[in-house]
Coordinates of C-alpha atoms in Angstrom, one line a residue:
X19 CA 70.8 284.5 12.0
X20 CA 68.4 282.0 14.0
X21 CA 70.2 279.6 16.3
X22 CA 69.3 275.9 16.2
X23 CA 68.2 274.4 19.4
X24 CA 71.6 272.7 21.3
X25 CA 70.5 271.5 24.4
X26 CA 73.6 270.3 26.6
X27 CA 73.3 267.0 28.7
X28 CA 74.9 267.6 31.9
X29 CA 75.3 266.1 35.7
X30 CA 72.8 267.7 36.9
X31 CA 68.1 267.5 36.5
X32 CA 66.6 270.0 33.9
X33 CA 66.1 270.7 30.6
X34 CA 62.1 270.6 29.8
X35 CA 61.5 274.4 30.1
X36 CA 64.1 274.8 27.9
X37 CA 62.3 272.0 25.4
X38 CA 58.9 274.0 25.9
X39 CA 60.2 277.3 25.0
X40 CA 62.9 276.4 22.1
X41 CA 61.3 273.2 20.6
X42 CA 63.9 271.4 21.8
X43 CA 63.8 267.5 23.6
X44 CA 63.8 268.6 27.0
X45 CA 65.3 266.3 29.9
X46 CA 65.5 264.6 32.2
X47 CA 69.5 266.0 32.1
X48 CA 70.0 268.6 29.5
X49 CA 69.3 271.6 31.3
X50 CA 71.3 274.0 29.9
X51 CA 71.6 275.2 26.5
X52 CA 74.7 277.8 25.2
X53 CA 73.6 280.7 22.9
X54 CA 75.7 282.1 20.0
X55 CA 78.8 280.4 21.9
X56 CA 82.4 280.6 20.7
X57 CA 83.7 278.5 24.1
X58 CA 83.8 275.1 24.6
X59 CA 82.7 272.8 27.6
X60 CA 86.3 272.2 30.1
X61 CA 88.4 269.9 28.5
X62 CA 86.8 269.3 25.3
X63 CA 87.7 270.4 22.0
X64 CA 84.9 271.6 20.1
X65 CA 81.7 270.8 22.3
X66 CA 79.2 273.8 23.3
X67 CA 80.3 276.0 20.3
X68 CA 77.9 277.0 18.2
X69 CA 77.1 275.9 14.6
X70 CA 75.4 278.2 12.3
X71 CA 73.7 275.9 8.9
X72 CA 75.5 276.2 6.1
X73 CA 77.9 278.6 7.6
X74 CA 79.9 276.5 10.4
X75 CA 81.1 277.1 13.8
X76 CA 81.0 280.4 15.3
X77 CA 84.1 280.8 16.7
X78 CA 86.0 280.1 13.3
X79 CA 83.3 282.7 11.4
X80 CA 84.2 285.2 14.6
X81 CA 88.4 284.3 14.2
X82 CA 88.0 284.8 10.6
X83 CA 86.7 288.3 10.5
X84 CA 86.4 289.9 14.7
X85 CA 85.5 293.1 13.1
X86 CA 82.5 292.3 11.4
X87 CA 80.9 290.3 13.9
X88 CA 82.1 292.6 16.9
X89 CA 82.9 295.7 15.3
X90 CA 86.6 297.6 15.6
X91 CA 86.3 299.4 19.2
X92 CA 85.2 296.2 20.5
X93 CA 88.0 294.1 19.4
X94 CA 90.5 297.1 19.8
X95 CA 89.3 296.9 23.9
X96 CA 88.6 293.1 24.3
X97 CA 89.7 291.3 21.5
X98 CA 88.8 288.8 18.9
X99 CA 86.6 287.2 21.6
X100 CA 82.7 288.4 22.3
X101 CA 83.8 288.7 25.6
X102 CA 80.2 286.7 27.2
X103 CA 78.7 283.4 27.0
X104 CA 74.7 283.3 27.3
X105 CA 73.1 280.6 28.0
X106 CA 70.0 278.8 29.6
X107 CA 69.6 277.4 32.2
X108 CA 67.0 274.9 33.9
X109 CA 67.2 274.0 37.0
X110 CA 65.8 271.0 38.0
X111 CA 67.2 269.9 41.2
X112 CA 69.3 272.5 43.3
X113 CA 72.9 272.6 41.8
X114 CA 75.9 271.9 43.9
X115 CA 77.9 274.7 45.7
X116 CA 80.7 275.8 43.7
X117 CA 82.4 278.7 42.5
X118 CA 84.3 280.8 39.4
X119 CA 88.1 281.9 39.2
X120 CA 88.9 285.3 39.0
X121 CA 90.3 287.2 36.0
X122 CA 93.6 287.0 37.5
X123 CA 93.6 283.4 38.9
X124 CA 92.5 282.3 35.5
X125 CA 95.7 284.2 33.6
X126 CA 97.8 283.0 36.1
X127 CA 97.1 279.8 36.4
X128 CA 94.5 279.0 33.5
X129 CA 96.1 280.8 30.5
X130 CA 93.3 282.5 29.9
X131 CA 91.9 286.7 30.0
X132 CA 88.8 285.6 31.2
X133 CA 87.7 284.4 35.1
X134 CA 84.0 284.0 35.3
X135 CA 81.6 286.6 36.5
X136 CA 78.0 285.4 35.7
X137 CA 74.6 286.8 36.5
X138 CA 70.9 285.1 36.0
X139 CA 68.2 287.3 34.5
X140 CA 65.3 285.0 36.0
X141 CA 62.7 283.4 33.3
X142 CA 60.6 281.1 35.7
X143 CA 60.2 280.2 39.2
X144 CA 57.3 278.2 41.0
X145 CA 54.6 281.1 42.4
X146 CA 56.5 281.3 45.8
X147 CA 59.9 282.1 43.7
X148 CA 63.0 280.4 43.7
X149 CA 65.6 279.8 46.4
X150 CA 69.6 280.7 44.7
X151 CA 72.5 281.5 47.5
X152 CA 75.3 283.9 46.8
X153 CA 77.9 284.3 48.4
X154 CA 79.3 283.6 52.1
X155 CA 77.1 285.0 55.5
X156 CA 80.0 285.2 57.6
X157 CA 83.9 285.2 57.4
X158 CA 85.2 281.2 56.9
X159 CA 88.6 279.9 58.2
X160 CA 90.1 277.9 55.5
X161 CA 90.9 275.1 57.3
X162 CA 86.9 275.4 57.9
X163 CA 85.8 275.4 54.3
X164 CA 88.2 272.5 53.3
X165 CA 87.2 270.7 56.2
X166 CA 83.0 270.8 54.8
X167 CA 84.5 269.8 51.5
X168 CA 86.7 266.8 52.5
X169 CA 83.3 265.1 54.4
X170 CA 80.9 266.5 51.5
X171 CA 78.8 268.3 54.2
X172 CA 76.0 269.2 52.3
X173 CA 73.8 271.5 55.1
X174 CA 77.4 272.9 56.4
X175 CA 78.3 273.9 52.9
X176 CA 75.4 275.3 51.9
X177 CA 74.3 276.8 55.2
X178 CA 77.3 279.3 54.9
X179 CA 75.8 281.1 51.9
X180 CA 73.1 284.2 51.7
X181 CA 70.1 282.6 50.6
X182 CA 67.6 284.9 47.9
X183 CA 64.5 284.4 46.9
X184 CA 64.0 285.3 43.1
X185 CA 61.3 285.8 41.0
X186 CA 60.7 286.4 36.9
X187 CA 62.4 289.5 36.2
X188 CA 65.2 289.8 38.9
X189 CA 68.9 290.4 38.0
X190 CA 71.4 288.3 39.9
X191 CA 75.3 289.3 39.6
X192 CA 77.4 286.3 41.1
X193 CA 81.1 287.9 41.1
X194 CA 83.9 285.4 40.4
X195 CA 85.3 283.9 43.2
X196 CA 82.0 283.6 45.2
X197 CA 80.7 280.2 46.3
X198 CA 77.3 280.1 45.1
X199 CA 74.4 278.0 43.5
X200 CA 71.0 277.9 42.4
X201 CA 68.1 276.4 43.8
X202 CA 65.7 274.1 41.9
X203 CA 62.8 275.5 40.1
X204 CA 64.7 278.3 38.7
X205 CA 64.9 279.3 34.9
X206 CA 67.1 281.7 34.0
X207 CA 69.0 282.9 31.4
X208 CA 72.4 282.9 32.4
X209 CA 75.3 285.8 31.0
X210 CA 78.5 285.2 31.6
X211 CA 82.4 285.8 30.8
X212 CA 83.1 283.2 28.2
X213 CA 85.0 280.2 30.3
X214 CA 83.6 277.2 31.3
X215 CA 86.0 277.6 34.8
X216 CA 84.6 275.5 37.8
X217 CA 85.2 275.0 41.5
X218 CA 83.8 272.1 43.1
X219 CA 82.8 272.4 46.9
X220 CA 80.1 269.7 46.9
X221 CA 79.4 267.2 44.4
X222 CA 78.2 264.1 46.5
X223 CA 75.0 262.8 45.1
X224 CA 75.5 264.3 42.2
X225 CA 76.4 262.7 38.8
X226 CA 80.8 264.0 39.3
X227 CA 83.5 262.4 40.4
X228 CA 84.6 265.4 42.3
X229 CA 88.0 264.2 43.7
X230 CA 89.3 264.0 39.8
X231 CA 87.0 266.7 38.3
X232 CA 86.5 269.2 40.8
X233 CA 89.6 272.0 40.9
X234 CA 89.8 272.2 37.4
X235 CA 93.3 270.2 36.7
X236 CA 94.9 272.5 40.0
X237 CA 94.6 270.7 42.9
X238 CA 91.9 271.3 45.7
X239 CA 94.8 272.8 47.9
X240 CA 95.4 275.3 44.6
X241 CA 92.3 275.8 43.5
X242 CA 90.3 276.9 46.4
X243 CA 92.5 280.1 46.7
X244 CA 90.4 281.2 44.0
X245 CA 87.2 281.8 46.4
X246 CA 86.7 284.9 48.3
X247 CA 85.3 283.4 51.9
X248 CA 84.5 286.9 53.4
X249 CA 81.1 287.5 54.2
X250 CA 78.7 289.6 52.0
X251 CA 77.3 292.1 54.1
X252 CA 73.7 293.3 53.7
X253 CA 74.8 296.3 51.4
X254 CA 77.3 294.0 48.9
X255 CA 74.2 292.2 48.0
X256 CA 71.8 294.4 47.5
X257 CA 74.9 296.1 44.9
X258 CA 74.5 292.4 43.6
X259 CA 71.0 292.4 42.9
X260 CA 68.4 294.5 40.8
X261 CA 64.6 293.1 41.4
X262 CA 62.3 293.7 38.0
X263 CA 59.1 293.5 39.3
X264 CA 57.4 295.5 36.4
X265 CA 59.0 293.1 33.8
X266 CA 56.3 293.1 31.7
X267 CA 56.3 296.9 31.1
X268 CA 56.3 298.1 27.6
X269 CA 59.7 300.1 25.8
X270 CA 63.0 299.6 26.5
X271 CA 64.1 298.3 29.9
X272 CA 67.9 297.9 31.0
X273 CA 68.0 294.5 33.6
X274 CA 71.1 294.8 35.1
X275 CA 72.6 296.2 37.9
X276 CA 75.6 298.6 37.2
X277 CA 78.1 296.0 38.5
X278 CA 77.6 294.0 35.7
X279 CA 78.5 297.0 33.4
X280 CA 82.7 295.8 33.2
X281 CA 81.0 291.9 31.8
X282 CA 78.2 291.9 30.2
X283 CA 74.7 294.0 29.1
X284 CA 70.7 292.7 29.1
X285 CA 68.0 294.9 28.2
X286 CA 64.2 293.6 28.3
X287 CA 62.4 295.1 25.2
X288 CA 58.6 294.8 24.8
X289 CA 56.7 296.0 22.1
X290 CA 52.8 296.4 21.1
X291 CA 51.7 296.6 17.9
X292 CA 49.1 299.0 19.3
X293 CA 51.8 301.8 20.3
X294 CA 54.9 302.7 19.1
X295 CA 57.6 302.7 21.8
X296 CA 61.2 302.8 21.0
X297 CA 63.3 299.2 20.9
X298 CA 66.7 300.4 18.6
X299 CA 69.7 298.4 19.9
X300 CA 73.1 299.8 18.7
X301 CA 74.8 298.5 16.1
X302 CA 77.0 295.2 18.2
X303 CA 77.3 291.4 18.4
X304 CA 73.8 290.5 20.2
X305 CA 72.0 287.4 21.7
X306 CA 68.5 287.5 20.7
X307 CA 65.7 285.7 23.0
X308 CA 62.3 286.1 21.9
X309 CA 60.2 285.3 25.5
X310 CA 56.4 286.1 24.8
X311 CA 54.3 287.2 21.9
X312 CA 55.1 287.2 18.0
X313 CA 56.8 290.3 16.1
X314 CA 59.6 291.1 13.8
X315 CA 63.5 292.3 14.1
X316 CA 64.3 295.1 11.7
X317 CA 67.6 296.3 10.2
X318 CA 69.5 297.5 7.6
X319 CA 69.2 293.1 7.1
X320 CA 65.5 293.6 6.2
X321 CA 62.3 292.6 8.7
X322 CA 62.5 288.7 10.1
X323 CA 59.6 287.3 11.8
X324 CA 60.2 286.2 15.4
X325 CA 58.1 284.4 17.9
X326 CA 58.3 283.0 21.3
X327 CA 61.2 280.8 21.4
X328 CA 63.1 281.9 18.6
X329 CA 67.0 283.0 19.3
X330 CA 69.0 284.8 17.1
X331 CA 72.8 285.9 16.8
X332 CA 73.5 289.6 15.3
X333 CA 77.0 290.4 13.8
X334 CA 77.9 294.1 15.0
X335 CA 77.9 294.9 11.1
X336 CA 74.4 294.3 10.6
X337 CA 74.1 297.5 12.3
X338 CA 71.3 298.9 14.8
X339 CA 68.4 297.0 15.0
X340 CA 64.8 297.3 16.3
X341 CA 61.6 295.2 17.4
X342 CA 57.7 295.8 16.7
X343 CA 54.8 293.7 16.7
X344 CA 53.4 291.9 20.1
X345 CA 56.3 290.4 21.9
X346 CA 59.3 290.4 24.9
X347 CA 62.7 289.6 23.9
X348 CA 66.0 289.7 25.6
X349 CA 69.1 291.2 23.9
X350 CA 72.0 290.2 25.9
X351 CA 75.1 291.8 24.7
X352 CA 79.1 291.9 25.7
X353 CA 80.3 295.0 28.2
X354 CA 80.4 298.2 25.9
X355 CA 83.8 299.3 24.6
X356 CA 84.4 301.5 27.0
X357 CA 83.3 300.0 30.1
X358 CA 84.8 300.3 33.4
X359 CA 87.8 297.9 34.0
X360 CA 86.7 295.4 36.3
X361 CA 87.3 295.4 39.9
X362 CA 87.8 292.0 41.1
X363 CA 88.6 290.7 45.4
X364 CA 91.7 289.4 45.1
X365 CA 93.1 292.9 43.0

């Protein structure tokens, strides 16, 4: 099924590559758009999921009948939930430092399975690449964190991260609990566990009223036991990070690095119509970004044309599915049934 284009406003600049690529309004401020979602924005009741025409919001299709759309080992493993949240992402202006609960954290204190691992499979960056900073560069007191929050230090808060350059085709893992953001100019589409879970650190100059929205209903003094402030030595993030430079190599290309394996899956498929390369996904529930070209998805469903900018959802019982023609698309999908169990820094 084709998604319709749902660009989200939000606090922060972006939103025209997103326009450009899905046909949808662009910005100034709706720079992210949520794929296939079942999860709503914090707080709200119904806003971010998804609406399929004629068929009505995902989540209740999903409720109604898990196995279907995710298929009996995944829902005997994770649930009636997909278990990931794709979206878009546009970054126009660099986003403020801030950081995801933990699986834990968010079950004790959120009432909820999920924390929120995400990672960024990069779409577009300016020539030089993109500037996004994960994670801290040295061990931080504290009383020295809280103390960057309470005066909104923007160069202290920001100059305790790992800064990394990324360019189209990199892989970025951002565990949960790891102060993080990303830098302007970067495109990306974004996996994730399906929360919308936030930790402010900085929000001055930004469009928040970080005092009241910031720590997610807990208290700054609560909340901030959520991030890890150890630093990330040389080897944890290159474990963080897989770089794609051949991302426009035909077949069948896995995008992540195995970390990622306990959340969430993204293979890069390109086909030719020239030579026949394989592109069979297995039978699961599937995010569907069409990137370049024109070509067709083909199932047991029939053969649909897709072209740059389409997205589609496939229900698990469509079965496998395959690509042809002259085009890239993204198939982001949740972890496999029997994925490793996550291993998280405050376990």
């Amino acid at each position: 099924m084709f998604l319709p284009v749902t660009q989200l406003d939000h606090f922060y600049l972006g939103g025209d590559r997103i326009g450009a690529l899905r046909g949808g309004p662009g910005g100034p401020r709706r720079p992210e758009e949520w794929l296939g979602s079942t999860v709503t924005r914090f707080g709200e009741t119904d806003r971010g999921i998804t609406t399929l025409p004629g068929l009505g919001d995902l989540r209740s299709l999903v409720l109604a009948d898990p196995e279907q759309w995710l298929g009996a080992a995944h829902v005997a493993r994770y649930g009636s939930n997909p278990a990931v949240l794709v979206k878009l992402l546009d970054a126009g202006e660099r986003l403020p430092v801030h950081v995801h609960p933990t699986k834990r954290f968010a079950k004790d204190h959120l009432g909820c399975d999920y924390g929120k691992t995400e990672a960024w499979v990069v779409l577009e960056t300016p020539p030089e690449g993109a500037s996004v900073w994960v994670g801290c560069n040295r061990d931080v007191d504290p009383t020295e964190l809280r103390s960057l929050i309470d005066a909104q230090d923007k160069p202290g808060l920001v100059g305790l991260l790992n800064e990394l350059t990324v360019h189209p085709g990199d892989a970025i893992v951002v565990p949960s609990g790891t102060p993080h953001c990303t830098g302007a100019g970067a495109f990306v589409l974004e996996l994730q566990e399906p929360t919308d879970f936030s930790v402010l650190l900085e929000w001055d100059g930004f469009a928040l009223d970080g005092p009241a929205e910031g720590h997610l209903g807990l208290g700054f003094d609560f909340a901030l036991e959520c991030v890890n402030r150890r630093a990330f030595s040389t080897d944890d993030l290159a474990r963080l990070v897989r770089r794609n430079g051949e991302h426009a190599r035909l077949g069948t290309y896995p995008l992540m690095p195995v970390v990622a394996d306990p959340y969430f899956r993204t293979v890069r498929i390109r086909t030719t119509s020239h030579t026949n390369y394989t592109s069979e996904v297995g039978a699961s529930f599937a995010i569907v970004l069409a990137t370049t070209g024109a070509g067709f998805i083909r199932g047991t469903f029939g053969q649909l044309p897709i072209q740059r900018g389409d997205a589609l959802v496939v229900p698990h019982a469509a079965g496998s599915f395959s690509f042809g023609g002259d085009a890239t698309v993204l198939v982001a999908l949740p972890p496999a049934p029997d994925a490793p169990t996550a291993e998280e820094f405050d376990a």
